Amino acid sequence: MEVIRTPAAMTAWSRAERAGGRSLALVPTMGCLHAGHLSLMAAVRERADRLAVSIFVNPVQFGPDEDFATYPRTFEADCQAAEEAGVDVIFAPEAAAIYPPGFQTMIRVKDLSQGLCGASRPGHFDGVATVVAKLFNIIRPQLAVFGEKDFQQLAVIRTMARDLDFGVEIVGHPIVREDDGLAMSSRNRYLSPAERQAALCLYQALESARRQAAEGERDCGRIIARLSAAIAAEPGVRLEYLKIVNDADLRELKKLTDSALLMMAARIGRTRLIDNGYLFPERDILQNS
Ligand code: AMP
């Protein structure tokens, strides 16, 4: 496995692979790799001749009061895990190589970037879209995989790739969870044991919503009120948003449809976590079949 640090060397590597007739899949990450990331790699390993993973904690997608400086960086362990997962190349550039002096171009996917996480993290999805566009241009993969854990991000990237004719197939991958249901996240390592326990309220809310839907409840307002009350009762948890949206455009729904998606973000102590899922989980099966 190669580790490449500069955009020029990455582009040269990828160009040589293409010249040899080999296809390339990309898994963009911020490192601190866990089983969720490895599952993304496994999902596309057989779909392309070469597998590239980028590891880049992208400064422009963090707000001034967010955890850019303290975001966990575990590069040595990441390289080992990636090698074991059959990765061919890691692209791990310095921030100055991605944003050299004079950099001033940002990509904005207008509507999709506004609500949900975009409301509390202004500019976040512009930072995400911009860095992913740069990764696509530097690496030129045929396909790239993104987790449904960050459902809004996946929607933003799909739209950007389509609107700007990147010609990169965007593959979505289901959320990978711990045994007790907590969605895997690099930020879970910030949680104290008590916070780790409290964080389960997000998955429990999703399960409760699914039960209500299965029992015939169709009114989104009533479901949201019940879930919000349950989360509010959890000590140390502050709900940021909890919404039921349509999966295609992420607009809020009043009545459940078969594409209804519960999306939530909460602070568990100082740690911000997100989770989501379809209210009718058979949708997951349909989507991924
Ligand atoms: P990150 O390193 O957090 O930027 O994540 C890199 C990619 O892995 C993104 O496409 C995430 O959506 C995806 N990802 C992170 N955690 C999970 C998870 N628990 N299940 C599925 N995908 C995930």
XYZ file of C-alpha atoms and ligand atoms in Angstrom:
312
model
C 0.000 0.000 0.000
C 1.313 3.411 -0.927
C 0.913 6.572 1.125
C 0.805 9.703 -1.004
C 1.035 13.197 0.464
C 0.766 15.625 -2.448
C -2.022 16.244 -4.981
C 0.479 16.115 -7.868
C 1.794 12.688 -6.856
C -1.762 11.428 -6.293
C -2.866 12.612 -9.726
C 0.189 10.975 -11.315
C -0.524 7.669 -9.534
C -4.132 7.677 -10.604
C -3.275 8.663 -14.188
C -0.848 5.730 -14.423
C -3.532 3.348 -13.163
C -6.019 4.651 -15.723
C -3.408 4.383 -18.464
C -3.021 0.725 -17.470
C -6.770 0.280 -17.952
C -7.505 -0.076 -14.240
C -10.590 1.396 -12.575
C -10.440 3.197 -9.246
C -12.803 3.461 -6.265
C -12.440 6.151 -3.602
C -13.462 6.169 0.070
C -13.094 9.715 1.446
C -12.558 9.820 5.237
C -11.232 12.025 7.987
C -9.298 9.080 9.432
C -9.658 7.554 12.906
C -10.924 4.552 10.977
C -13.502 2.249 12.575
C -15.613 -0.676 11.392
C -18.008 1.723 9.624
C -15.222 3.014 7.387
C -13.918 -0.529 6.808
C -17.378 -1.619 5.737
C -17.395 1.134 3.088
C -14.046 -0.157 1.806
C -15.266 -3.759 1.705
C -18.393 -2.673 -0.170
C -16.445 -1.291 -3.117
C -13.208 -3.326 -2.953
C -14.469 -5.751 -5.592
C -16.116 -3.088 -7.737
C -12.887 -1.521 -8.974
C -9.346 -2.665 -9.723
C -7.813 -0.200 -7.296
C -9.060 1.178 -3.982
C -7.997 4.594 -2.726
C -8.773 5.997 0.724
C -8.294 9.654 1.493
C -7.536 10.709 5.052
C -7.953 14.426 5.477
C -9.388 16.371 8.395
C -10.801 19.119 6.256
C -10.469 22.480 8.067
C -13.063 24.314 5.954
C -15.929 22.054 7.024
C -15.416 22.856 10.725
C -16.923 25.934 12.350
C -14.792 28.171 14.595
C -16.207 26.617 17.789
C -16.013 23.029 16.552
C -13.532 20.235 17.218
C -11.061 20.609 14.315
C -8.023 20.936 16.618
C -9.023 18.023 18.834
C -10.497 15.725 16.152
C -8.889 12.294 16.781
C -5.913 11.604 14.512
C -4.689 7.978 14.487
C -2.701 7.831 11.266
C -0.457 4.817 12.011
C -3.381 2.621 13.080
C -5.414 3.873 10.099
C -2.682 2.779 7.673
C -2.545 -0.661 9.215
C -6.331 -1.081 9.108
C -6.487 0.170 5.517
C -3.738 -2.201 4.402
C -5.600 -5.123 5.979
C -8.757 -3.991 4.156
C -6.979 -4.286 0.810
C -6.499 -0.582 0.165
C -3.965 0.197 -2.572
C -3.240 3.821 -1.814
C -3.839 6.320 0.973
C -3.994 9.966 0.029
C -3.199 12.023 3.136
C -2.337 15.579 2.132
C -1.401 18.500 4.365
C -4.059 21.212 4.593
C -1.712 23.668 2.863
C -1.537 21.389 -0.180
C -5.322 21.371 -0.509
C -5.844 25.044 0.361
C -2.715 26.886 -0.777
C -2.431 30.649 -0.276
C -4.901 32.453 -2.535
C -7.469 29.636 -2.481
C -10.912 31.238 -2.830
C -13.325 28.914 -4.612
C -16.157 27.199 -2.752
C -18.923 24.924 -4.000
C -22.422 25.301 -2.573
C -25.270 22.880 -3.127
C -27.876 25.492 -2.329
C -31.057 24.024 -0.888
C -29.863 20.680 0.459
C -27.124 22.366 2.510
C -29.448 24.657 4.457
C -31.545 22.685 6.934
C -30.828 19.920 9.457
C -27.056 19.869 10.157
C -26.601 22.832 7.826
C -28.715 25.018 10.121
C -26.435 24.563 13.126
C -23.211 24.227 11.103
C -23.312 27.144 8.643
C -20.913 26.575 5.752
C -20.258 22.965 6.755
C -21.627 21.409 3.578
C -19.895 24.010 1.402
C -16.653 22.792 2.958
C -17.619 19.178 2.365
C -18.703 19.738 -1.256
C -15.559 21.719 -2.010
C -13.126 19.164 -0.618
C -14.930 16.245 -2.258
C -14.885 18.081 -5.607
C -11.149 18.575 -5.161
C -10.638 14.907 -4.247
C -12.601 13.867 -7.346
C -10.460 16.107 -9.551
C -7.169 15.030 -7.988
C -7.948 11.292 -7.896
C -10.487 10.915 -10.739
C -12.187 7.788 -9.355
C -14.900 5.936 -11.292
C -16.871 5.507 -8.095
C -16.876 6.859 -4.569
C -18.701 5.530 -1.511
C -20.267 7.547 1.312
C -22.072 6.375 4.442
C -25.771 6.921 5.048
C -24.712 7.783 8.593
C -24.155 11.268 7.110
C -27.314 11.149 5.034
C -27.428 14.870 4.289
C -23.792 14.782 3.186
C -24.549 11.864 0.860
C -27.459 13.850 -0.646
C -25.256 16.923 -1.084
C -22.494 14.919 -2.799
C -24.913 13.064 -5.077
C -26.395 16.371 -6.172
C -23.020 18.038 -6.666
C -21.690 15.096 -8.708
C -24.786 15.191 -10.906
C -25.035 18.973 -11.250
C -21.342 19.397 -12.109
C -21.081 16.317 -14.365
C -18.262 14.719 -12.395
C -18.949 11.345 -13.956
C -18.265 9.665 -10.623
C -20.761 7.021 -9.500
C -21.827 7.844 -5.945
C -22.507 4.749 -3.859
C -24.415 5.004 -0.561
C -23.675 2.540 2.235
C -25.929 1.648 5.206
C -25.076 2.759 8.735
C -22.809 0.407 10.660
C -23.787 0.208 14.352
C -22.310 -1.117 17.559
C -24.025 -4.231 18.967
C -26.291 -2.082 21.128
C -27.336 0.127 18.197
C -25.121 3.196 18.620
C -24.050 4.386 15.165
C -20.271 4.055 14.840
C -18.503 7.403 14.749
C -14.968 8.649 15.270
C -16.490 11.057 17.810
C -17.819 8.213 20.002
C -14.379 8.071 21.584
C -15.068 11.479 23.184
C -17.881 9.925 25.264
C -17.472 9.052 28.953
C -19.032 5.703 29.979
C -22.139 7.510 31.261
C -22.408 9.564 28.043
C -21.906 6.420 25.949
C -24.945 4.953 27.700
C -26.982 8.142 27.291
C -26.099 8.276 23.575
C -28.210 5.168 23.018
C -31.293 7.387 23.247
C -30.832 8.282 19.559
C -31.086 4.702 18.349
C -33.885 4.068 20.837
C -35.761 7.021 19.325
C -35.362 5.491 15.883
C -36.653 2.137 17.106
C -39.569 3.818 18.857
C -40.436 5.727 15.681
C -40.376 2.493 13.704
C -42.658 0.824 16.232
C -45.107 3.707 16.065
C -45.083 3.564 12.259
C -45.599 -0.203 12.308
C -48.561 0.249 14.662
C -50.206 2.579 12.171
C -49.240 6.059 13.387
C -48.922 8.355 10.363
C -48.806 11.807 11.949
C -45.195 13.063 11.986
C -45.929 15.784 14.551
C -47.177 13.257 17.098
C -44.208 10.917 16.556
C -41.756 13.803 16.896
C -43.419 15.048 20.087
C -43.134 11.595 21.709
C -39.515 11.084 20.650
C -38.480 14.588 21.703
C -40.049 14.080 25.133
C -38.197 10.786 25.593
C -34.849 12.353 24.609
C -35.493 15.420 26.790
C -35.864 13.062 29.759
C -32.342 11.711 29.193
C -29.881 13.531 31.497
C -26.936 15.184 29.753
C -28.529 15.008 26.292
C -29.522 18.159 24.413
C -31.476 17.562 21.232
C -30.395 19.802 18.359
C -32.968 18.647 15.838
C -35.269 15.711 15.247
C -37.165 15.712 11.978
C -38.994 13.371 9.696
C -38.124 14.120 6.095
C -38.546 12.777 2.604
C -35.323 10.969 1.608
C -35.152 12.555 -1.863
C -35.108 16.258 -0.973
C -34.840 16.187 2.845
C -37.979 18.303 3.180
C -40.081 17.805 6.284
C -43.109 15.559 6.058
C -46.423 16.009 7.862
C -47.664 12.491 7.131
C -45.461 9.409 6.899
C -44.713 8.031 3.455
C -42.741 4.891 2.657
C -39.643 7.038 2.040
C -39.897 8.830 5.415
C -36.559 9.210 7.143
C -35.986 10.188 10.781
C -32.984 12.484 11.139
C -31.531 13.720 14.412
C -28.580 15.455 15.992
C -27.912 15.862 19.690
C -25.209 16.935 22.071
C -24.266 14.273 24.570
C -22.287 16.355 27.032
C -19.905 18.229 24.703
C -20.043 15.665 21.904
C -22.291 16.217 18.922
C -23.697 13.004 17.424
C -26.056 12.353 14.523
C -28.196 9.399 13.546
C -30.938 8.607 11.070
C -32.960 5.805 9.612
C -35.993 4.939 7.559
C -39.266 4.675 9.444
C -40.164 1.672 7.340
C -36.903 -0.280 7.439
C -37.930 -2.541 4.587
C -36.951 0.544 2.541
C -33.335 -0.186 3.511
C -33.621 -3.609 1.950
C -35.194 -2.202 -1.196
C -32.550 0.501 -1.441
C -29.607 -1.810 -1.031
C -30.799 -4.749 -3.088
P -15.743 10.524 8.369
O -14.369 9.975 8.556
O -16.519 10.642 9.631
O -15.751 11.776 7.519
O -16.525 9.441 7.526
C -16.041 8.997 6.283
C -17.110 8.228 5.578
O -17.491 7.108 6.383
C -18.388 9.041 5.369
O -18.926 8.714 4.090
C -19.279 8.580 6.482
O -20.660 8.698 6.184
C -18.881 7.124 6.581
N -19.216 6.606 7.904
C -18.802 7.075 9.105
N -19.354 6.358 10.109
C -20.157 5.427 9.513
C -21.011 4.394 10.003
N -21.176 4.174 11.291
N -21.654 3.637 9.095
C -21.517 3.865 7.760
N -20.726 4.809 7.241
C -20.054 5.583 8.103
